[in-house]
């Protein structure tokens, strides 16, 4: 682990919303940042946020405004168009409108999350502020990579920090799949062991417990990491079902 409080490069190879990159950049945790993901429309979205925020905000406003006559039908039409062409602004709209702002994909890799019919998604004026804010914060210090996670962090050194939030084992199998791609446990362990052997510092968010139910098995000691269980509080879903359950 580094003695310095500032890292060279902060890597987030399963970027998604890049929430940790944004937080790390705001705290000036590293000199530069690498956002990676295998979902090309997502990496294209981040590329547009950094290189053409105004044009992206304009396109989002066009898509958002077109829904006002029939929001439900417009969402389905936009989702179908995205699954065909994979345009970044369409993905941004779907993320803003879908249930819990949580994307879901079917076995063919198509976005299939439903719309949250209680709302219309972030208003264009607010989205423009958010996009501009991310561009101002990350611009000039951030690289976007559309790569497999192992390739995205291949250049990481002892001066860097890698944060990984990969597809969790407990929600990648069975009927409760939440990710477009599944990550084999054995491959994750292989990459973690490689990072450890190279002396690269990393943080991994992976699996957990929900009441008496455990999601996935503990990772082996060979990865060289310390396991920390974080209490996330009372489960809102369990509360709705009349149960008191704590999520770890």
CSV table of C-alpha atoms in Angstrom, one decimal:
chain,number,residue,atom,x,y,z
A,1,UNK,CA,0.0,0.0,0.0
A,2,UNK,CA,1.3,3.5,-0.8
A,3,UNK,CA,2.5,5.8,2.0
A,4,UNK,CA,1.4,8.8,-0.1
A,5,UNK,CA,-2.2,10.0,0.2
A,6,UNK,CA,-2.4,10.6,-3.6
A,7,UNK,CA,-2.2,7.9,-6.2
A,8,UNK,CA,-0.8,8.2,-9.7
A,9,UNK,CA,-3.8,6.7,-11.6
A,10,UNK,CA,-7.2,5.7,-10.3
A,11,UNK,CA,-8.7,2.9,-12.4
A,12,UNK,CA,-12.4,1.9,-12.4
A,13,UNK,CA,-12.6,-0.9,-15.0
A,14,UNK,CA,-16.3,-1.8,-14.3
A,15,UNK,CA,-17.2,1.9,-14.5
A,16,UNK,CA,-21.0,2.0,-14.9
A,17,UNK,CA,-21.9,5.5,-13.5
A,18,UNK,CA,-18.3,6.0,-12.5
A,19,UNK,CA,-19.5,7.2,-9.1
A,20,UNK,CA,-16.3,6.2,-7.4
A,21,UNK,CA,-14.2,7.9,-10.1
A,22,UNK,CA,-16.2,11.1,-9.7
A,23,UNK,CA,-15.8,11.0,-5.9
A,24,UNK,CA,-12.1,10.2,-6.1
A,25,UNK,CA,-11.6,13.1,-8.6
A,26,UNK,CA,-13.5,15.5,-6.4
A,27,UNK,CA,-11.3,14.5,-3.5
A,28,UNK,CA,-8.2,14.8,-5.7
A,29,UNK,CA,-7.2,11.2,-4.8
A,30,UNK,CA,-5.2,10.7,-7.9
A,31,UNK,CA,-3.3,12.6,-10.7
A,32,UNK,CA,-5.3,10.9,-13.5
A,33,UNK,CA,-8.3,8.6,-13.9
A,34,UNK,CA,-9.2,5.7,-16.2
A,35,UNK,CA,-12.8,4.7,-16.8
A,36,UNK,CA,-13.3,1.3,-18.4
A,37,UNK,CA,-16.2,-0.9,-19.4
A,38,UNK,CA,-17.1,-3.5,-22.0
A,39,UNK,CA,-20.5,-2.0,-22.8
A,40,UNK,CA,-19.5,0.2,-25.8
A,41,UNK,CA,-22.6,2.5,-25.7
A,42,UNK,CA,-21.6,3.3,-22.0
A,43,UNK,CA,-18.0,4.1,-22.8
A,44,UNK,CA,-19.2,6.1,-25.8
A,45,UNK,CA,-21.5,8.0,-23.4
A,46,UNK,CA,-18.6,8.8,-21.1
A,47,UNK,CA,-16.6,9.9,-24.1
A,48,UNK,CA,-19.3,12.3,-25.2
A,49,UNK,CA,-19.7,13.6,-21.6
A,50,UNK,CA,-16.0,14.5,-21.6
A,51,UNK,CA,-15.6,15.7,-25.3
A,52,UNK,CA,-19.0,17.0,-26.3
A,53,UNK,CA,-21.2,17.7,-23.2
A,54,UNK,CA,-23.4,20.4,-24.9
A,55,UNK,CA,-24.2,18.2,-27.9
A,56,UNK,CA,-25.0,15.3,-25.6
A,57,UNK,CA,-27.3,17.5,-23.5
A,58,UNK,CA,-29.0,18.8,-26.6
A,59,UNK,CA,-29.7,15.2,-27.8
A,60,UNK,CA,-31.0,14.1,-24.4
A,61,UNK,CA,-33.4,17.1,-24.3
A,62,UNK,CA,-34.7,16.1,-27.7
A,63,UNK,CA,-35.4,12.5,-26.7
A,64,UNK,CA,-36.8,13.6,-23.3
A,65,UNK,CA,-39.1,16.2,-24.8
A,66,UNK,CA,-40.5,13.8,-27.4
A,67,UNK,CA,-41.9,11.6,-24.6
A,68,UNK,CA,-44.4,14.1,-23.3
A,69,UNK,CA,-47.4,13.0,-25.4
A,70,UNK,CA,-47.1,9.3,-24.5
A,71,UNK,CA,-44.2,8.5,-22.0
A,72,UNK,CA,-44.8,4.8,-21.9
A,73,UNK,CA,-44.8,4.2,-25.6
A,74,UNK,CA,-41.9,6.6,-26.1
A,75,UNK,CA,-39.8,4.7,-23.6
A,76,UNK,CA,-40.4,1.3,-25.3
A,77,UNK,CA,-39.7,2.9,-28.7
A,78,UNK,CA,-36.4,4.4,-27.4
A,79,UNK,CA,-35.4,1.1,-25.8
A,80,UNK,CA,-36.0,-0.7,-29.1
A,81,UNK,CA,-34.0,1.9,-31.0
A,82,UNK,CA,-31.1,1.6,-28.5
A,83,UNK,CA,-31.0,-2.1,-28.7
A,84,UNK,CA,-30.7,-1.8,-32.5
A,85,UNK,CA,-28.2,1.0,-32.8
A,86,UNK,CA,-26.7,1.5,-29.3
A,87,UNK,CA,-26.6,5.3,-29.3
A,88,UNK,CA,-25.2,7.0,-26.2
A,89,UNK,CA,-28.0,9.6,-25.7
A,90,UNK,CA,-30.6,7.0,-25.9
A,91,UNK,CA,-28.8,5.0,-23.2
A,92,UNK,CA,-28.7,8.2,-21.0
A,93,UNK,CA,-32.5,8.6,-21.4
A,94,UNK,CA,-33.1,5.0,-20.5
A,95,UNK,CA,-30.9,5.2,-17.4
A,96,UNK,CA,-32.8,8.3,-16.3
A,97,UNK,CA,-36.2,6.7,-16.9
A,98,UNK,CA,-35.9,3.1,-15.9
A,99,UNK,CA,-36.9,1.4,-12.6
A,100,UNK,CA,-34.4,2.4,-9.8
A,101,UNK,CA,-32.1,3.8,-12.5
A,102,UNK,CA,-30.8,0.3,-12.7
A,103,UNK,CA,-30.1,-1.2,-16.1
A,104,UNK,CA,-31.0,-4.9,-16.8
A,105,UNK,CA,-30.1,-7.0,-19.8
A,106,UNK,CA,-31.6,-10.2,-21.3
A,107,UNK,CA,-29.7,-13.2,-22.4
A,108,UNK,CA,-29.1,-11.6,-25.8
A,109,UNK,CA,-27.5,-8.6,-24.3
A,110,UNK,CA,-30.5,-6.3,-24.9
A,111,UNK,CA,-31.5,-3.6,-22.4
A,112,UNK,CA,-34.8,-4.9,-21.0
A,113,UNK,CA,-35.4,-2.9,-17.8
A,114,UNK,CA,-38.9,-1.4,-17.5
A,115,UNK,CA,-39.7,2.3,-17.2
A,116,UNK,CA,-40.6,3.8,-13.9
A,117,UNK,CA,-44.0,5.2,-14.7
A,118,UNK,CA,-44.1,7.4,-11.7
A,119,UNK,CA,-41.7,9.9,-13.2
A,120,UNK,CA,-40.3,11.2,-16.5
A,121,UNK,CA,-36.6,11.0,-15.7
A,122,UNK,CA,-34.2,13.9,-15.0
A,123,UNK,CA,-35.3,17.2,-16.6
A,124,UNK,CA,-33.1,18.4,-19.4
A,125,UNK,CA,-32.0,21.5,-17.6
A,126,UNK,CA,-30.8,19.4,-14.6
A,127,UNK,CA,-29.2,16.8,-16.9
A,128,UNK,CA,-27.3,19.6,-18.7
A,129,UNK,CA,-25.9,20.7,-15.3
A,130,UNK,CA,-24.9,17.2,-14.3
A,131,UNK,CA,-23.2,16.5,-17.7
A,132,UNK,CA,-21.4,19.8,-17.6
A,133,UNK,CA,-20.3,19.3,-14.0
A,134,UNK,CA,-18.9,15.8,-14.8
A,135,UNK,CA,-17.1,17.2,-17.9
A,136,UNK,CA,-15.6,20.1,-15.9
A,137,UNK,CA,-14.5,17.8,-13.1
A,138,UNK,CA,-13.0,14.9,-15.1
A,139,UNK,CA,-12.0,16.7,-18.2
A,140,UNK,CA,-8.3,16.7,-19.0
A,141,UNK,CA,-7.5,14.1,-16.4
A,142,UNK,CA,-9.6,11.1,-17.5
A,143,UNK,CA,-9.2,8.4,-20.2
A,144,UNK,CA,-12.1,6.2,-21.3
A,145,UNK,CA,-11.3,2.7,-22.3
A,146,UNK,CA,-13.7,0.2,-23.9
A,147,UNK,CA,-11.8,-2.9,-22.8
A,148,UNK,CA,-12.0,-6.1,-20.8
A,149,UNK,CA,-11.3,-5.3,-17.1
A,150,UNK,CA,-8.0,-7.2,-17.1
A,151,UNK,CA,-6.7,-5.3,-20.2
A,152,UNK,CA,-8.0,-2.0,-18.7
A,153,UNK,CA,-5.7,-2.3,-15.7
A,154,UNK,CA,-2.8,-4.1,-17.3
A,155,UNK,CA,-0.6,-1.0,-17.0
A,156,UNK,CA,-1.4,-0.4,-13.3
A,157,UNK,CA,1.6,0.0,-11.1
A,158,UNK,CA,2.4,0.3,-7.4
A,159,UNK,CA,1.6,4.0,-7.6
A,160,UNK,CA,-2.0,3.4,-8.7
A,161,UNK,CA,-5.3,2.3,-7.2
A,162,UNK,CA,-7.8,0.0,-8.9
A,163,UNK,CA,-11.5,0.0,-7.8
A,164,UNK,CA,-13.6,-2.9,-9.0
A,165,UNK,CA,-17.3,-3.4,-8.8
A,166,UNK,CA,-17.7,-6.4,-11.2
A,167,UNK,CA,-20.8,-8.5,-11.8
A,168,UNK,CA,-21.4,-10.1,-8.5
A,169,UNK,CA,-21.4,-13.9,-8.3
A,170,UNK,CA,-24.6,-14.0,-6.3
A,171,UNK,CA,-26.6,-12.0,-8.9
A,172,UNK,CA,-25.0,-13.4,-12.1
A,173,UNK,CA,-26.6,-16.8,-12.1
A,174,UNK,CA,-30.0,-18.4,-11.8
A,175,UNK,CA,-33.2,-16.3,-12.3
A,176,UNK,CA,-31.9,-13.1,-10.7
A,177,UNK,CA,-29.4,-12.0,-13.3
A,178,UNK,CA,-28.6,-8.3,-13.3
A,179,UNK,CA,-25.7,-7.9,-15.7
A,180,UNK,CA,-25.2,-8.1,-19.4
A,181,UNK,CA,-22.0,-10.1,-19.0
A,182,UNK,CA,-21.2,-12.8,-16.5
A,183,UNK,CA,-17.7,-12.8,-14.9
A,184,UNK,CA,-16.4,-16.2,-14.1
A,185,UNK,CA,-15.2,-16.4,-10.4
A,186,UNK,CA,-12.0,-18.2,-11.4
A,187,UNK,CA,-11.1,-15.4,-13.8
A,188,UNK,CA,-11.7,-12.7,-11.2
A,189,UNK,CA,-9.5,-14.5,-8.8
A,190,UNK,CA,-6.7,-14.9,-11.4
A,191,UNK,CA,-6.7,-11.1,-12.1
A,192,UNK,CA,-6.8,-10.3,-8.3
A,193,UNK,CA,-3.8,-12.6,-7.7
A,194,UNK,CA,-2.0,-10.9,-10.5
A,195,UNK,CA,-2.6,-7.4,-9.1
A,196,UNK,CA,-1.4,-8.7,-5.7
A,197,UNK,CA,1.7,-10.2,-7.2
A,198,UNK,CA,2.5,-6.9,-9.0
A,199,UNK,CA,2.0,-4.9,-5.8
A,200,UNK,CA,-1.0,-3.0,-7.2
A,201,UNK,CA,-3.4,-1.7,-4.6
A,202,UNK,CA,-7.1,-2.5,-5.2
A,203,UNK,CA,-10.5,-2.3,-3.7
A,204,UNK,CA,-13.1,-4.8,-4.6
A,205,UNK,CA,-16.9,-4.6,-4.0
A,206,UNK,CA,-18.2,-8.1,-4.3
A,207,UNK,CA,-21.2,-10.1,-3.0
A,208,UNK,CA,-22.6,-9.9,0.6
A,209,UNK,CA,-25.4,-11.1,2.8
A,210,UNK,CA,-29.1,-10.2,3.1
A,211,UNK,CA,-30.6,-11.5,6.3
A,212,UNK,CA,-29.8,-15.3,6.5
A,213,UNK,CA,-29.1,-15.4,2.7
A,214,UNK,CA,-25.5,-15.2,1.5
A,215,UNK,CA,-24.8,-14.1,-2.1
A,216,UNK,CA,-21.7,-16.0,-3.3
A,217,UNK,CA,-18.9,-17.8,-1.5
A,218,UNK,CA,-16.0,-16.0,0.2
A,219,UNK,CA,-13.0,-15.3,-2.1
A,220,UNK,CA,-9.8,-17.3,-1.2
A,221,UNK,CA,-7.0,-15.9,1.0
A,222,UNK,CA,-4.7,-16.2,-2.0
A,223,UNK,CA,-5.9,-12.9,-3.4
A,224,UNK,CA,-4.0,-11.1,-0.6
A,225,UNK,CA,-6.9,-8.9,0.4
A,226,UNK,CA,-8.6,-8.1,3.7
A,227,UNK,CA,-12.3,-8.8,3.8
A,228,UNK,CA,-14.5,-6.0,5.3
A,229,UNK,CA,-18.2,-6.4,5.7
A,230,UNK,CA,-20.1,-3.1,5.5
A,231,UNK,CA,-23.5,-2.7,7.0
A,232,UNK,CA,-25.8,-1.1,4.4
A,233,UNK,CA,-28.8,-0.8,6.7
A,234,UNK,CA,-32.3,-2.2,6.7
A,235,UNK,CA,-33.4,-3.6,3.4
A,236,UNK,CA,-36.1,-1.4,1.9
A,237,UNK,CA,-37.5,-4.2,-0.2
A,238,UNK,CA,-37.8,-6.5,2.9
A,239,UNK,CA,-39.5,-3.6,4.7
A,240,UNK,CA,-42.1,-3.3,1.9
A,241,UNK,CA,-42.7,-7.1,2.4
A,242,UNK,CA,-43.2,-6.7,6.1
A,243,UNK,CA,-39.9,-8.0,7.2
A,244,UNK,CA,-36.9,-6.5,9.1
A,245,UNK,CA,-33.7,-7.6,7.3
A,246,UNK,CA,-30.3,-6.0,7.4
A,247,UNK,CA,-28.1,-5.9,4.2
A,248,UNK,CA,-24.4,-6.5,4.6
